[in-house]
Amino acid sequence: MRILHTPGTFDPITYGHIDIIKRASRVFDEVIIAVGENLLKEPLFTVEERVEMIKRVTQGLKNIKVDSFNELMVNYVQRKKINIVIRGLRMISDFEYEFQMALTNRKLNPNIEIIFLMPNEAYSFLSSKLIKEIALLGADLSEFVPSYVAEKLKRKLK
Ligand code: ADP
Protein backbone atom coordinates (compact mmCIF):
# COMPACT_ATOMS: atom_id res chain seq x y z
CA MET A 1 0.00 0.00 0.00
CA ARG A 2 1.33 3.39 -0.91
CA ILE A 3 -0.19 5.78 1.57
CA LEU A 4 0.33 9.44 1.28
CA HIS A 5 -0.26 12.37 3.47
CA THR A 6 -1.14 15.90 2.35
CA PRO A 7 -0.88 18.38 5.21
CA GLY A 8 -2.21 21.92 5.10
CA THR A 9 -4.43 24.53 6.67
CA PHE A 10 -7.21 24.26 4.05
CA ASP A 11 -8.87 27.47 5.27
CA PRO A 12 -10.95 26.80 3.17
CA ILE A 13 -10.29 24.09 0.57
CA THR A 14 -10.05 25.51 -2.99
CA TYR A 15 -10.00 24.07 -6.51
CA GLY A 16 -6.18 24.32 -6.26
CA HIS A 17 -6.09 21.93 -3.29
CA ILE A 18 -8.61 19.65 -5.02
CA ASP A 19 -6.46 19.54 -8.18
CA ILE A 20 -3.44 18.36 -6.14
CA ILE A 21 -5.55 15.84 -4.16
CA LYS A 22 -6.95 14.34 -7.40
CA ARG A 23 -3.48 14.01 -8.93
CA ALA A 24 -2.20 12.34 -5.74
CA SER A 25 -5.18 9.98 -5.58
CA ARG A 26 -4.41 8.72 -9.09
CA VAL A 27 -0.85 7.79 -8.16
CA PHE A 28 -1.19 6.53 -4.58
CA ASP A 29 -3.42 3.84 -3.05
CA GLU A 30 -4.62 6.03 -0.25
CA VAL A 31 -4.40 9.75 0.40
CA ILE A 32 -4.87 11.15 3.88
CA ILE A 33 -5.72 14.83 3.82
CA ALA A 34 -4.60 16.14 7.19
CA VAL A 35 -5.89 19.48 8.37
CA GLY A 36 -3.47 21.28 10.65
CA GLU A 37 -4.89 23.37 13.44
CA ASN A 38 -2.30 26.07 12.58
CA LEU A 39 -2.90 28.59 15.32
CA LEU A 40 -0.20 30.89 13.96
CA LYS A 41 -2.30 31.56 10.86
CA GLU A 42 -5.47 32.27 12.88
CA PRO A 43 -7.76 30.33 10.55
CA LEU A 44 -11.23 31.66 9.73
CA PHE A 45 -12.84 28.22 9.99
CA THR A 46 -12.49 25.79 12.91
CA VAL A 47 -10.70 22.50 12.28
CA GLU A 48 -14.07 20.70 12.41
CA GLU A 49 -15.52 23.04 9.78
CA ARG A 50 -12.49 22.63 7.51
CA VAL A 51 -12.61 18.84 7.83
CA GLU A 52 -16.35 18.78 7.11
CA MET A 53 -15.96 20.92 3.96
CA ILE A 54 -13.12 18.72 2.64
CA LYS A 55 -15.16 15.55 3.26
CA ARG A 56 -18.12 17.04 1.46
CA VAL A 57 -16.25 18.22 -1.66
CA THR A 58 -14.07 15.09 -2.03
CA GLN A 59 -16.83 12.54 -1.45
CA GLY A 60 -16.65 11.33 -5.08
CA LEU A 61 -13.03 10.23 -4.62
CA LYS A 62 -12.74 6.71 -3.20
CA ASN A 63 -9.23 6.54 -1.79
CA ILE A 64 -9.35 9.72 0.29
CA LYS A 65 -9.45 10.01 4.06
CA VAL A 66 -9.68 13.26 5.99
CA ASP A 67 -8.08 13.74 9.38
CA SER A 68 -6.79 16.59 11.53
CA PHE A 69 -3.66 17.09 13.61
CA ASN A 70 -2.37 19.46 16.23
CA GLU A 71 1.29 18.51 16.59
CA LEU A 72 4.47 18.53 14.57
CA MET A 73 3.71 17.16 11.10
CA VAL A 74 6.67 14.76 11.35
CA ASN A 75 5.29 13.30 14.60
CA TYR A 76 1.84 12.87 13.12
CA VAL A 77 3.27 11.09 10.08
CA GLN A 78 5.40 8.81 12.22
CA ARG A 79 2.48 7.91 14.46
CA LYS A 80 0.39 7.04 11.40
CA LYS A 81 3.27 5.05 9.89
CA ILE A 82 3.26 7.09 6.68
CA ASN A 83 6.46 8.41 5.22
CA ILE A 84 5.44 10.18 2.05
CA VAL A 85 4.14 13.71 2.14
CA ILE A 86 2.80 15.68 -0.81
CA ARG A 87 2.80 19.44 -1.09
CA GLY A 88 1.56 21.59 -3.95
CA LEU A 89 3.85 24.07 -5.69
CA ARG A 90 2.01 26.96 -7.23
CA MET A 91 4.53 29.55 -8.28
CA ILE A 92 8.23 30.10 -7.92
CA SER A 93 7.23 32.21 -4.89
CA ASP A 94 6.12 29.03 -3.07
CA PHE A 95 9.46 27.42 -3.69
CA GLU A 96 11.59 29.16 -1.08
CA TYR A 97 9.18 28.53 1.79
CA GLU A 98 8.53 24.93 0.75
CA PHE A 99 12.25 24.28 0.34
CA GLN A 100 12.96 25.59 3.85
CA MET A 101 10.11 23.63 5.34
CA ALA A 102 11.03 20.40 3.55
CA LEU A 103 14.62 20.58 4.74
CA THR A 104 13.57 21.48 8.29
CA ASN A 105 11.18 18.54 8.36
CA ARG A 106 13.89 16.26 7.02
CA LYS A 107 16.15 17.31 9.89
CA LEU A 108 13.34 16.51 12.32
CA ASN A 109 12.68 13.14 10.68
CA PRO A 110 15.06 11.87 7.96
CA ASN A 111 12.71 9.00 7.02
CA ILE A 112 10.11 11.26 5.47
CA GLU A 113 10.12 11.98 1.76
CA ILE A 114 8.37 15.13 0.60
CA ILE A 115 7.12 15.14 -2.97
CA PHE A 116 5.89 18.20 -4.84
CA LEU A 117 3.12 18.30 -7.41
CA MET A 118 2.20 21.18 -9.69
CA PRO A 119 -1.45 22.04 -10.23
CA ASN A 120 -3.11 22.76 -13.54
CA GLU A 121 -1.97 26.27 -14.46
CA ALA A 122 -5.58 27.46 -14.20
CA TYR A 123 -5.27 27.06 -10.43
CA SER A 124 -1.68 28.07 -9.96
CA PHE A 125 -2.58 31.53 -8.69
CA LEU A 126 -5.26 30.40 -6.20
CA SER A 127 -4.75 30.77 -2.48
CA SER A 128 -7.19 30.45 0.43
CA LYS A 129 -5.99 33.82 1.72
CA LEU A 130 -6.88 35.67 -1.48
CA ILE A 131 -10.21 33.93 -1.73
CA LYS A 132 -11.14 35.06 1.79
CA GLU A 133 -10.20 38.63 0.88
CA ILE A 134 -12.33 38.76 -2.25
CA ALA A 135 -15.17 36.86 -0.54
CA LEU A 136 -15.28 39.62 2.05
CA LEU A 137 -15.88 42.10 -0.76
CA GLY A 138 -18.68 40.01 -2.24
CA ALA A 139 -16.88 38.57 -5.31
CA ASP A 140 -18.27 35.67 -7.34
CA LEU A 141 -16.27 32.66 -6.09
CA SER A 142 -17.56 30.04 -8.52
CA GLU A 143 -14.24 29.71 -10.40
CA PHE A 144 -12.22 29.28 -7.21
CA VAL A 145 -14.09 27.05 -4.76
CA PRO A 146 -16.96 24.53 -4.95
CA SER A 147 -20.39 26.11 -4.39
CA TYR A 148 -20.71 24.37 -1.00
CA VAL A 149 -17.54 26.13 0.20
CA ALA A 150 -18.60 29.46 -1.33
CA GLU A 151 -21.86 29.26 0.63
CA LYS A 152 -20.02 28.50 3.90
CA LEU A 153 -17.67 31.43 3.27
CA LYS A 154 -20.54 33.80 2.63
CA ARG A 155 -22.26 32.77 5.85
CA LYS A 156 -19.07 32.96 7.89
CA LEU A 157 -18.20 36.44 6.67
CA LYS A 158 -21.68 37.91 7.15
P1 ADP B 1 -0.23 25.61 4.52
O1 ADP B 1 -0.91 26.52 5.48
O2 ADP B 1 0.43 24.43 5.15
O3 ADP B 1 0.62 26.31 3.50
P2 ADP B 1 -2.41 25.41 2.66
O4 ADP B 1 -3.78 25.04 3.09
O5 ADP B 1 -2.19 26.83 2.26
O6 ADP B 1 -1.42 24.94 3.77
O7 ADP B 1 -1.97 24.46 1.49
C1 ADP B 1 -1.87 23.09 1.66
C2 ADP B 1 -1.13 22.52 0.49
O8 ADP B 1 -1.84 22.79 -0.71
C3 ADP B 1 0.26 23.15 0.29
O9 ADP B 1 1.12 22.15 -0.18
C4 ADP B 1 0.01 24.19 -0.76
O10 ADP B 1 1.19 24.47 -1.50
C5 ADP B 1 -1.03 23.49 -1.60
N1 ADP B 1 -1.84 24.46 -2.35
C6 ADP B 1 -2.61 25.45 -1.88
N2 ADP B 1 -3.21 26.12 -2.89
C7 ADP B 1 -2.80 25.52 -4.03
C8 ADP B 1 -3.03 25.76 -5.43
N3 ADP B 1 -3.79 26.77 -5.85
N4 ADP B 1 -2.44 24.94 -6.30
C9 ADP B 1 -1.63 23.95 -5.87
N5 ADP B 1 -1.36 23.67 -4.60
C10 ADP B 1 -1.92 24.45 -3.68
PDB file of C-alpha atoms and ligand atoms in Angstrom:
ATOM      1  CA  MET A   1       0.000   0.000   0.000  1.00  0.00           C
ATOM      2  CA  ARG A   2       1.333   3.389  -0.911  1.00  0.00           C
ATOM      3  CA  ILE A   3      -0.193   5.777   1.575  1.00  0.00           C
ATOM      4  CA  LEU A   4       0.332   9.443   1.278  1.00  0.00           C
ATOM      5  CA  HIS A   5      -0.264  12.373   3.471  1.00  0.00           C
ATOM      6  CA  THR A   6      -1.142  15.901   2.349  1.00  0.00           C
ATOM      7  CA  PRO A   7      -0.882  18.377   5.210  1.00  0.00           C
ATOM      8  CA  GLY A   8      -2.208  21.920   5.104  1.00  0.00           C
ATOM      9  CA  THR A   9      -4.432  24.534   6.674  1.00  0.00           C
ATOM     10  CA  PHE A  10      -7.206  24.261   4.048  1.00  0.00           C
ATOM     11  CA  ASP A  11      -8.873  27.467   5.273  1.00  0.00           C
ATOM     12  CA  PRO A  12     -10.949  26.800   3.175  1.00  0.00           C
ATOM     13  CA  ILE A  13     -10.288  24.089   0.568  1.00  0.00           C
ATOM     14  CA  THR A  14     -10.051  25.510  -2.994  1.00  0.00           C
ATOM     15  CA  TYR A  15     -10.000  24.067  -6.512  1.00  0.00           C
ATOM     16  CA  GLY A  16      -6.179  24.325  -6.260  1.00  0.00           C
ATOM     17  CA  HIS A  17      -6.093  21.926  -3.295  1.00  0.00           C
ATOM     18  CA  ILE A  18      -8.609  19.647  -5.023  1.00  0.00           C
ATOM     19  CA  ASP A  19      -6.458  19.537  -8.178  1.00  0.00           C
ATOM     20  CA  ILE A  20      -3.442  18.357  -6.142  1.00  0.00           C
ATOM     21  CA  ILE A  21      -5.551  15.844  -4.162  1.00  0.00           C
ATOM     22  CA  LYS A  22      -6.948  14.341  -7.398  1.00  0.00           C
ATOM     23  CA  ARG A  23      -3.475  14.007  -8.927  1.00  0.00           C
ATOM     24  CA  ALA A  24      -2.203  12.341  -5.741  1.00  0.00           C
ATOM     25  CA  SER A  25      -5.181   9.976  -5.577  1.00  0.00           C
ATOM     26  CA  ARG A  26      -4.408   8.724  -9.088  1.00  0.00           C
ATOM     27  CA  VAL A  27      -0.848   7.791  -8.162  1.00  0.00           C
ATOM     28  CA  PHE A  28      -1.194   6.532  -4.576  1.00  0.00           C
ATOM     29  CA  ASP A  29      -3.415   3.840  -3.051  1.00  0.00           C
ATOM     30  CA  GLU A  30      -4.618   6.028  -0.246  1.00  0.00           C
ATOM     31  CA  VAL A  31      -4.398   9.750   0.397  1.00  0.00           C
ATOM     32  CA  ILE A  32      -4.869  11.148   3.882  1.00  0.00           C
ATOM     33  CA  ILE A  33      -5.721  14.827   3.823  1.00  0.00           C
ATOM     34  CA  ALA A  34      -4.605  16.136   7.190  1.00  0.00           C
ATOM     35  CA  VAL A  35      -5.889  19.478   8.372  1.00  0.00           C
ATOM     36  CA  GLY A  36      -3.469  21.284  10.646  1.00  0.00           C
ATOM     37  CA  GLU A  37      -4.889  23.365  13.444  1.00  0.00           C
ATOM     38  CA  ASN A  38      -2.301  26.069  12.577  1.00  0.00           C
ATOM     39  CA  LEU A  39      -2.905  28.595  15.322  1.00  0.00           C
ATOM     40  CA  LEU A  40      -0.197  30.895  13.955  1.00  0.00           C
ATOM     41  CA  LYS A  41      -2.296  31.555  10.862  1.00  0.00           C
ATOM     42  CA  GLU A  42      -5.471  32.269  12.877  1.00  0.00           C
ATOM     43  CA  PRO A  43      -7.764  30.332  10.553  1.00  0.00           C
ATOM     44  CA  LEU A  44     -11.227  31.659   9.729  1.00  0.00           C
ATOM     45  CA  PHE A  45     -12.844  28.221   9.994  1.00  0.00           C
ATOM     46  CA  THR A  46     -12.489  25.795  12.906  1.00  0.00           C
ATOM     47  CA  VAL A  47     -10.700  22.502  12.277  1.00  0.00           C
ATOM     48  CA  GLU A  48     -14.070  20.700  12.408  1.00  0.00           C
ATOM     49  CA  GLU A  49     -15.525  23.039   9.779  1.00  0.00           C
ATOM     50  CA  ARG A  50     -12.493  22.632   7.510  1.00  0.00           C
ATOM     51  CA  VAL A  51     -12.607  18.844   7.826  1.00  0.00           C
ATOM     52  CA  GLU A  52     -16.351  18.780   7.111  1.00  0.00           C
ATOM     53  CA  MET A  53     -15.957  20.919   3.961  1.00  0.00           C
ATOM     54  CA  ILE A  54     -13.119  18.718   2.644  1.00  0.00           C
ATOM     55  CA  LYS A  55     -15.162  15.550   3.260  1.00  0.00           C
ATOM     56  CA  ARG A  56     -18.118  17.039   1.457  1.00  0.00           C
ATOM     57  CA  VAL A  57     -16.250  18.216  -1.661  1.00  0.00           C
ATOM     58  CA  THR A  58     -14.072  15.088  -2.032  1.00  0.00           C
ATOM     59  CA  GLN A  59     -16.830  12.543  -1.451  1.00  0.00           C
ATOM     60  CA  GLY A  60     -16.648  11.327  -5.081  1.00  0.00           C
ATOM     61  CA  LEU A  61     -13.025  10.233  -4.621  1.00  0.00           C
ATOM     62  CA  LYS A  62     -12.743   6.713  -3.202  1.00  0.00           C
ATOM     63  CA  ASN A  63      -9.233   6.543  -1.792  1.00  0.00           C
ATOM     64  CA  ILE A  64      -9.353   9.718   0.287  1.00  0.00           C
ATOM     65  CA  LYS A  65      -9.449  10.011   4.065  1.00  0.00           C
ATOM     66  CA  VAL A  66      -9.677  13.258   5.987  1.00  0.00           C
ATOM     67  CA  ASP A  67      -8.080  13.743   9.375  1.00  0.00           C
ATOM     68  CA  SER A  68      -6.786  16.594  11.530  1.00  0.00           C
ATOM     69  CA  PHE A  69      -3.661  17.088  13.605  1.00  0.00           C
ATOM     70  CA  ASN A  70      -2.369  19.462  16.227  1.00  0.00           C
ATOM     71  CA  GLU A  71       1.289  18.505  16.593  1.00  0.00           C
ATOM     72  CA  LEU A  72       4.472  18.527  14.568  1.00  0.00           C
ATOM     73  CA  MET A  73       3.712  17.157  11.104  1.00  0.00           C
ATOM     74  CA  VAL A  74       6.666  14.757  11.354  1.00  0.00           C
ATOM     75  CA  ASN A  75       5.292  13.300  14.599  1.00  0.00           C
ATOM     76  CA  TYR A  76       1.839  12.866  13.117  1.00  0.00           C
ATOM     77  CA  VAL A  77       3.268  11.091  10.079  1.00  0.00           C
ATOM     78  CA  GLN A  78       5.403   8.807  12.217  1.00  0.00           C
ATOM     79  CA  ARG A  79       2.479   7.913  14.463  1.00  0.00           C
ATOM     80  CA  LYS A  80       0.387   7.042  11.398  1.00  0.00           C
ATOM     81  CA  LYS A  81       3.269   5.046   9.886  1.00  0.00           C
ATOM     82  CA  ILE A  82       3.257   7.089   6.680  1.00  0.00           C
ATOM     83  CA  ASN A  83       6.460   8.408   5.223  1.00  0.00           C
ATOM     84  CA  ILE A  84       5.444  10.178   2.053  1.00  0.00           C
ATOM     85  CA  VAL A  85       4.144  13.709   2.139  1.00  0.00           C
ATOM     86  CA  ILE A  86       2.805  15.682  -0.812  1.00  0.00           C
ATOM     87  CA  ARG A  87       2.802  19.436  -1.090  1.00  0.00           C
ATOM     88  CA  GLY A  88       1.558  21.587  -3.949  1.00  0.00           C
ATOM     89  CA  LEU A  89       3.846  24.069  -5.686  1.00  0.00           C
ATOM     90  CA  ARG A  90       2.011  26.961  -7.234  1.00  0.00           C
ATOM     91  CA  MET A  91       4.531  29.551  -8.281  1.00  0.00           C
ATOM     92  CA  ILE A  92       8.232  30.102  -7.917  1.00  0.00           C
ATOM     93  CA  SER A  93       7.233  32.205  -4.894  1.00  0.00           C
ATOM     94  CA  ASP A  94       6.123  29.032  -3.069  1.00  0.00           C
ATOM     95  CA  PHE A  95       9.462  27.422  -3.691  1.00  0.00           C
ATOM     96  CA  GLU A  96      11.587  29.165  -1.076  1.00  0.00           C
ATOM     97  CA  TYR A  97       9.178  28.533   1.792  1.00  0.00           C
ATOM     98  CA  GLU A  98       8.532  24.926   0.752  1.00  0.00           C
ATOM     99  CA  PHE A  99      12.252  24.284   0.336  1.00  0.00           C
ATOM    100  CA  GLN A 100      12.961  25.594   3.854  1.00  0.00           C
ATOM    101  CA  MET A 101      10.106  23.633   5.336  1.00  0.00           C
ATOM    102  CA  ALA A 102      11.033  20.398   3.546  1.00  0.00           C
ATOM    103  CA  LEU A 103      14.625  20.584   4.740  1.00  0.00           C
ATOM    104  CA  THR A 104      13.566  21.477   8.293  1.00  0.00           C
ATOM    105  CA  ASN A 105      11.180  18.540   8.360  1.00  0.00           C
ATOM    106  CA  ARG A 106      13.888  16.262   7.015  1.00  0.00           C
ATOM    107  CA  LYS A 107      16.149  17.309   9.889  1.00  0.00           C
ATOM    108  CA  LEU A 108      13.335  16.509  12.316  1.00  0.00           C
ATOM    109  CA  ASN A 109      12.680  13.138  10.685  1.00  0.00           C
ATOM    110  CA  PRO A 110      15.064  11.873   7.961  1.00  0.00           C
ATOM    111  CA  ASN A 111      12.711   9.001   7.023  1.00  0.00           C
ATOM    112  CA  ILE A 112      10.107  11.263   5.475  1.00  0.00           C
ATOM    113  CA  GLU A 113      10.119  11.980   1.757  1.00  0.00           C
ATOM    114  CA  ILE A 114       8.371  15.129   0.605  1.00  0.00           C
ATOM    115  CA  ILE A 115       7.121  15.140  -2.969  1.00  0.00           C
ATOM    116  CA  PHE A 116       5.890  18.204  -4.839  1.00  0.00           C
ATOM    117  CA  LEU A 117       3.123  18.301  -7.412  1.00  0.00           C
ATOM    118  CA  MET A 118       2.201  21.176  -9.687  1.00  0.00           C
ATOM    119  CA  PRO A 119      -1.450  22.038 -10.235  1.00  0.00           C
ATOM    120  CA  ASN A 120      -3.112  22.757 -13.544  1.00  0.00           C
ATOM    121  CA  GLU A 121      -1.969  26.275 -14.459  1.00  0.00           C
ATOM    122  CA  ALA A 122      -5.578  27.458 -14.204  1.00  0.00           C
ATOM    123  CA  TYR A 123      -5.273  27.055 -10.429  1.00  0.00           C
ATOM    124  CA  SER A 124      -1.675  28.067  -9.955  1.00  0.00           C
ATOM    125  CA  PHE A 125      -2.582  31.530  -8.686  1.00  0.00           C
ATOM    126  CA  LEU A 126      -5.258  30.402  -6.198  1.00  0.00           C
ATOM    127  CA  SER A 127      -4.753  30.772  -2.482  1.00  0.00           C
ATOM    128  CA  SER A 128      -7.185  30.452   0.427  1.00  0.00           C
ATOM    129  CA  LYS A 129      -5.995  33.819   1.719  1.00  0.00           C
ATOM    130  CA  LEU A 130      -6.883  35.667  -1.485  1.00  0.00           C
ATOM    131  CA  ILE A 131     -10.212  33.930  -1.733  1.00  0.00           C
ATOM    132  CA  LYS A 132     -11.137  35.058   1.787  1.00  0.00           C
ATOM    133  CA  GLU A 133     -10.204  38.632   0.877  1.00  0.00           C
ATOM    134  CA  ILE A 134     -12.334  38.762  -2.253  1.00  0.00           C
ATOM    135  CA  ALA A 135     -15.167  36.862  -0.541  1.00  0.00           C
ATOM    136  CA  LEU A 136     -15.276  39.619   2.054  1.00  0.00           C
ATOM    137  CA  LEU A 137     -15.881  42.104  -0.764  1.00  0.00           C
ATOM    138  CA  GLY A 138     -18.685  40.008  -2.240  1.00  0.00           C
ATOM    139  CA  ALA A 139     -16.876  38.569  -5.307  1.00  0.00           C
ATOM    140  CA  ASP A 140     -18.268  35.669  -7.339  1.00  0.00           C
ATOM    141  CA  LEU A 141     -16.268  32.657  -6.090  1.00  0.00           C
ATOM    142  CA  SER A 142     -17.556  30.042  -8.522  1.00  0.00           C
ATOM    143  CA  GLU A 143     -14.235  29.708 -10.404  1.00  0.00           C
ATOM    144  CA  PHE A 144     -12.221  29.277  -7.214  1.00  0.00           C
ATOM    145  CA  VAL A 145     -14.089  27.052  -4.755  1.00  0.00           C
ATOM    146  CA  PRO A 146     -16.963  24.526  -4.950  1.00  0.00           C
ATOM    147  CA  SER A 147     -20.395  26.114  -4.385  1.00  0.00           C
ATOM    148  CA  TYR A 148     -20.712  24.368  -0.995  1.00  0.00           C
ATOM    149  CA  VAL A 149     -17.545  26.128   0.203  1.00  0.00           C
ATOM    150  CA  ALA A 150     -18.600  29.463  -1.328  1.00  0.00           C
ATOM    151  CA  GLU A 151     -21.857  29.260   0.628  1.00  0.00           C
ATOM    152  CA  LYS A 152     -20.018  28.498   3.897  1.00  0.00           C
ATOM    153  CA  LEU A 153     -17.673  31.427   3.266  1.00  0.00           C
ATOM    154  CA  LYS A 154     -20.543  33.795   2.629  1.00  0.00           C
ATOM    155  CA  ARG A 155     -22.257  32.766   5.846  1.00  0.00           C
ATOM    156  CA  LYS A 156     -19.067  32.958   7.887  1.00  0.00           C
ATOM    157  CA  LEU A 157     -18.202  36.440   6.670  1.00  0.00           C
ATOM    158  CA  LYS A 158     -21.682  37.908   7.150  1.00  0.00           C
TER     159      LYS A 158
HETATM  160  P1  ADP B   1      -0.232  25.613   4.518  1.00  0.00           P
HETATM  161  O1  ADP B   1      -0.909  26.515   5.485  1.00  0.00           O
HETATM  162  O2  ADP B   1       0.432  24.429   5.152  1.00  0.00           O
HETATM  163  O3  ADP B   1       0.622  26.308   3.502  1.00  0.00           O
HETATM  164  P2  ADP B   1      -2.413  25.410   2.655  1.00  0.00           P
HETATM  165  O4  ADP B   1      -3.779  25.045   3.088  1.00  0.00           O
HETATM  166  O5  ADP B   1      -2.188  26.830   2.265  1.00  0.00           O
HETATM  167  O6  ADP B   1      -1.417  24.941   3.772  1.00  0.00           O
HETATM  168  O7  ADP B   1      -1.972  24.463   1.495  1.00  0.00           O
HETATM  169  C1  ADP B   1      -1.872  23.086   1.657  1.00  0.00           C
HETATM  170  C2  ADP B   1      -1.127  22.522   0.490  1.00  0.00           C
HETATM  171  O8  ADP B   1      -1.845  22.791  -0.705  1.00  0.00           O
HETATM  172  C3  ADP B   1       0.256  23.152   0.294  1.00  0.00           C
HETATM  173  O9  ADP B   1       1.116  22.150  -0.183  1.00  0.00           O
HETATM  174  C4  ADP B   1       0.015  24.191  -0.755  1.00  0.00           C
HETATM  175  O10 ADP B   1       1.190  24.471  -1.499  1.00  0.00           O
HETATM  176  C5  ADP B   1      -1.028  23.494  -1.603  1.00  0.00           C
HETATM  177  N1  ADP B   1      -1.844  24.456  -2.351  1.00  0.00           N
HETATM  178  C6  ADP B   1      -2.613  25.445  -1.885  1.00  0.00           C
HETATM  179  N2  ADP B   1      -3.213  26.123  -2.891  1.00  0.00           N
HETATM  180  C7  ADP B   1      -2.800  25.520  -4.030  1.00  0.00           C
HETATM  181  C8  ADP B   1      -3.027  25.757  -5.430  1.00  0.00           C
HETATM  182  N3  ADP B   1      -3.788  26.768  -5.853  1.00  0.00           N
HETATM  183  N4  ADP B   1      -2.437  24.943  -6.297  1.00  0.00           N
HETATM  184  C9  ADP B   1      -1.631  23.946  -5.869  1.00  0.00           C
HETATM  185  N5  ADP B   1      -1.357  23.672  -4.600  1.00  0.00           N
HETATM  186  C10 ADP B   1      -1.920  24.452  -3.684  1.00  0.00           C
END
